[in-house]
Tab-separated table of C-alpha atoms in Angstrom:
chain	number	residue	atom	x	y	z
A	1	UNK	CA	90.948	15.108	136.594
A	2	UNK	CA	89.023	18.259	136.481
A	3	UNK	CA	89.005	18.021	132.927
A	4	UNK	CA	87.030	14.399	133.111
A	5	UNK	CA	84.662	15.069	135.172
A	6	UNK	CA	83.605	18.732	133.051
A	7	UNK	CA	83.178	16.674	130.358
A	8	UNK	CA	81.028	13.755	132.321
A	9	UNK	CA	78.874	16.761	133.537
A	10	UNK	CA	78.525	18.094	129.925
A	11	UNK	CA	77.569	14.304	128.435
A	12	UNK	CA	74.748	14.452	131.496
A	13	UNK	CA	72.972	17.184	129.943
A	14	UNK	CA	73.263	15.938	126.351
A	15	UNK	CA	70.094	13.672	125.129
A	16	UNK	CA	70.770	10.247	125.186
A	17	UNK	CA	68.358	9.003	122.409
A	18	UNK	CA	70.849	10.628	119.633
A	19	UNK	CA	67.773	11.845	117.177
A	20	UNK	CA	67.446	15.223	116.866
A	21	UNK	CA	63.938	16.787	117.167
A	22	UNK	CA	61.980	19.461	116.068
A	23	UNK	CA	61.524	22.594	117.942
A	24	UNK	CA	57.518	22.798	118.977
A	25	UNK	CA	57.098	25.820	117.121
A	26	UNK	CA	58.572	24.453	113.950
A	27	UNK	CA	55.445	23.904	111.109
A	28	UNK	CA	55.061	20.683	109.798
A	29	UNK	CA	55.502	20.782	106.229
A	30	UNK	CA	51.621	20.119	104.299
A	31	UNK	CA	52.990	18.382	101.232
A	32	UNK	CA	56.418	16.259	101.014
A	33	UNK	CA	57.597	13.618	98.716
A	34	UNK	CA	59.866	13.448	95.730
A	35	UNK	CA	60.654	15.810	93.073
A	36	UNK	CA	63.147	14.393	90.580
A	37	UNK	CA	64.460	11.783	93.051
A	38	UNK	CA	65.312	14.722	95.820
A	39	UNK	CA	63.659	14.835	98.802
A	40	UNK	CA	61.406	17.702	99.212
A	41	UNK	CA	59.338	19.538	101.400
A	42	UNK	CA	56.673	22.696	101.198
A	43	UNK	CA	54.828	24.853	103.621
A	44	UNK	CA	51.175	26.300	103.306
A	45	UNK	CA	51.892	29.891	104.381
A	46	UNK	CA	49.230	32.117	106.089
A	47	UNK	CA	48.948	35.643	107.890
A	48	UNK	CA	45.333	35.991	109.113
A	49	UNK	CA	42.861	35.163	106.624
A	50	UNK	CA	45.271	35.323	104.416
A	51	UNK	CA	46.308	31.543	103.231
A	52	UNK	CA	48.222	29.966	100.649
A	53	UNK	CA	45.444	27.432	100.809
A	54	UNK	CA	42.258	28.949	99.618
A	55	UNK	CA	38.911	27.601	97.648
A	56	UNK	CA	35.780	29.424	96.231
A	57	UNK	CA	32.545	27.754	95.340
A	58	UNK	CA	31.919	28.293	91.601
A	59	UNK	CA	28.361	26.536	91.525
A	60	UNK	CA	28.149	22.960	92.833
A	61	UNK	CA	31.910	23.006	92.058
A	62	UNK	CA	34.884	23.964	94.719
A	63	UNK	CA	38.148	25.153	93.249
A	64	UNK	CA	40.661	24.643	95.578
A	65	UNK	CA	44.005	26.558	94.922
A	66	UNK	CA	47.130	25.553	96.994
A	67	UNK	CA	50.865	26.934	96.666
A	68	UNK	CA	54.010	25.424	98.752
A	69	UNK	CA	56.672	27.538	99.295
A	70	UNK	CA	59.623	25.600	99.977
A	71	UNK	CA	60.794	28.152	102.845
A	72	UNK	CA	58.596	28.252	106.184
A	73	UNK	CA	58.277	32.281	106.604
A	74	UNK	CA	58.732	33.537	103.252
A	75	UNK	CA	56.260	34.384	100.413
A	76	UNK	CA	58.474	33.146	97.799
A	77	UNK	CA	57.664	31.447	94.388
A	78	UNK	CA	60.674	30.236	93.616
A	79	UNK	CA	60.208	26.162	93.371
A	80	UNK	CA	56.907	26.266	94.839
A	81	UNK	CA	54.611	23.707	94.135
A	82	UNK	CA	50.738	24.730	93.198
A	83	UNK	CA	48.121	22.345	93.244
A	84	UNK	CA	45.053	23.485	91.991
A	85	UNK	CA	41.815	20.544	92.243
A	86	UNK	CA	38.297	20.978	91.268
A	87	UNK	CA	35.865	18.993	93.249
A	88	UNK	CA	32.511	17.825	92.614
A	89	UNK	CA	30.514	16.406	95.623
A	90	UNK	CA	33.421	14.987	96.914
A	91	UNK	CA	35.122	13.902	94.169
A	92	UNK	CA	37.693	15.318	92.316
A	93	UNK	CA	36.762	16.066	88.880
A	94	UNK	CA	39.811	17.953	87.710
A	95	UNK	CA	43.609	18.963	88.725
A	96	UNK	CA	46.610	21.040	87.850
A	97	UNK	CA	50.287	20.823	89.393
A	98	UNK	CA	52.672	23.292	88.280
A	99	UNK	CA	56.454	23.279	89.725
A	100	UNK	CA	57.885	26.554	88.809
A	101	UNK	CA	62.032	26.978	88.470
A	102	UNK	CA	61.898	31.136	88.688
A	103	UNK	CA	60.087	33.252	91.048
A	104	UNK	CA	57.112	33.783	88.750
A	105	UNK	CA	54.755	31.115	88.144
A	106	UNK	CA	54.990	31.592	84.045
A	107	UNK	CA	57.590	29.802	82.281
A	108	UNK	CA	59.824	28.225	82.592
A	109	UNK	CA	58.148	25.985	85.096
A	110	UNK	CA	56.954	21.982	85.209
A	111	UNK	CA	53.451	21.383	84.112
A	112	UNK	CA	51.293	18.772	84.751
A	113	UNK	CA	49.124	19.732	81.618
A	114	UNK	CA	51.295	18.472	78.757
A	115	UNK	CA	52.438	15.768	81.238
A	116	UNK	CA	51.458	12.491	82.388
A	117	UNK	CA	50.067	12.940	85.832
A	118	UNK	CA	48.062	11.408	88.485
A	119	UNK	CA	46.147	13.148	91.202
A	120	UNK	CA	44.457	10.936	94.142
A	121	UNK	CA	42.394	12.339	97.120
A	122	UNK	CA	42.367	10.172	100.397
A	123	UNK	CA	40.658	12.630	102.452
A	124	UNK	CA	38.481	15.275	101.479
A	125	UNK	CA	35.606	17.246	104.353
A	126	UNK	CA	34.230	20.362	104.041
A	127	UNK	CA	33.103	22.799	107.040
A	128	UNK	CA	31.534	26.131	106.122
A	129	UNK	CA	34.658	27.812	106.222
A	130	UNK	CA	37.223	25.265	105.564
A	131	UNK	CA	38.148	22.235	103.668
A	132	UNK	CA	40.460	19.864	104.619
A	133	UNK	CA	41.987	17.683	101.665
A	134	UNK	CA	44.134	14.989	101.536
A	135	UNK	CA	46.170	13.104	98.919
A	136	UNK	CA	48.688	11.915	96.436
A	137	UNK	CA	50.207	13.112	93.027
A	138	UNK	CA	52.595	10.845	90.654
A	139	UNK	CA	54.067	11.003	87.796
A	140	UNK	CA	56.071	13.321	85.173
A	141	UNK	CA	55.466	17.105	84.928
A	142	UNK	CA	56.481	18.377	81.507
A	143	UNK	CA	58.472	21.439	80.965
A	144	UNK	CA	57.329	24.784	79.380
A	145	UNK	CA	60.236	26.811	78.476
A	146	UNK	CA	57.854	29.610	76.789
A	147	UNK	CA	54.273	30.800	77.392
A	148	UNK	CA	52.294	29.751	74.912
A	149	UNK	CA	54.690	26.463	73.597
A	150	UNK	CA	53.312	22.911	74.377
A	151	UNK	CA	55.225	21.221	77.077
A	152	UNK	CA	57.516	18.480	76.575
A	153	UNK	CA	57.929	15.387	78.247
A	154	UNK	CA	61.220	14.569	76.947
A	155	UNK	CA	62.626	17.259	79.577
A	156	UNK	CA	60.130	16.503	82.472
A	157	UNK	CA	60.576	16.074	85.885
A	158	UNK	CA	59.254	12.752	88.262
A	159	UNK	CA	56.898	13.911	90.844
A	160	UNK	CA	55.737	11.663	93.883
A	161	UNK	CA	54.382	13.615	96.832
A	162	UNK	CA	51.716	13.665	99.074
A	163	UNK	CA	49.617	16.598	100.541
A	164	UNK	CA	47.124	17.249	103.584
A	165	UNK	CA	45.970	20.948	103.544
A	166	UNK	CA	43.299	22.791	105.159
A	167	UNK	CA	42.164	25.570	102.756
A	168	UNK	CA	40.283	28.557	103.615
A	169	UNK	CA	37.246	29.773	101.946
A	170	UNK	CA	37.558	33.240	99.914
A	171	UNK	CA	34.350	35.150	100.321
A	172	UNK	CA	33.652	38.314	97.425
């Protein structure tokens, strides 16, 4: 008897909806998708002004350079995703995706050079200090093996993820 009604006070305190939530101070991950048909997920990491999201004004043009890191508090670049866009009056003129396999972003590592590639921005505002982008990248990233060696397609990897990052400006 005591037994049953332990366990009825237990069930009261469990959560009734059966989907498990995120603790508040869990960070959102800034770009998810799919990465050779796995799920996947990366975090913009920053300490101060210090970002993993950062762009510089080079003329009328604004590089922005982005790198996931696939854990949420460490600086790691094993399999982190870096997304690097040049934008041109709100437009994006240029981009580069590299998905690396070590913990060095030289090769071996997934390209998007060499590759077949598309980059889409859905959002894109810029404050003084910050710009907030927004967007979509598809497609096959060849692999490098060695620096300096074209990449191949034949051994590439699908990509379909989507990003929304607020970079911070670097200032020399």
């Amino acid at each position: 008897m005591w037994k049953q009604i332990g366990v009825a006070l237990i069930a009261s305190w469990l959560p009734v909806s059966g989907f498990a939530t995120e603790p508040a101070d869990q960070p959102n991950p800034e770009i998810k998708g799919t990465l050779d048909g796995e799920r996947r997920e990366w975090f913009i990491l920053s300490h101060g002004d210090d970002s993993n999201a950062s762009f510089v004004e080079l003329g009328d043009d604004i590089t922005i350079d982005i790198t996931g890191s696939v854990d949420d508090e460490a600086w790691e670049g094993e399999e982190a995703l870096s997304i690097s866009l040049t934008v041109n009056e709100g437009q994006l003129i240029s981009a580069v995706v590299l998905h690396s396999i070590g913990t060095t972003v030289s090769p071996p590592l997934f390209t998007s050079e060499g590759g077949d590639v598309a980059v889409t921005l859905t959002h894109y505002e810029r404050t003084s200090h910050t710009v907030h982008v927004a967007g979509k990248i598809e497609g096959l990233l060849a692999l490098q093996v060695e620096l300096g060696e074209s990449p191949s397609q034949e051994e590439g990897i699908e990509i379909d993820v989507a990003f929304d990052v607020e970079a911070q400006k670097v200032e020399f």
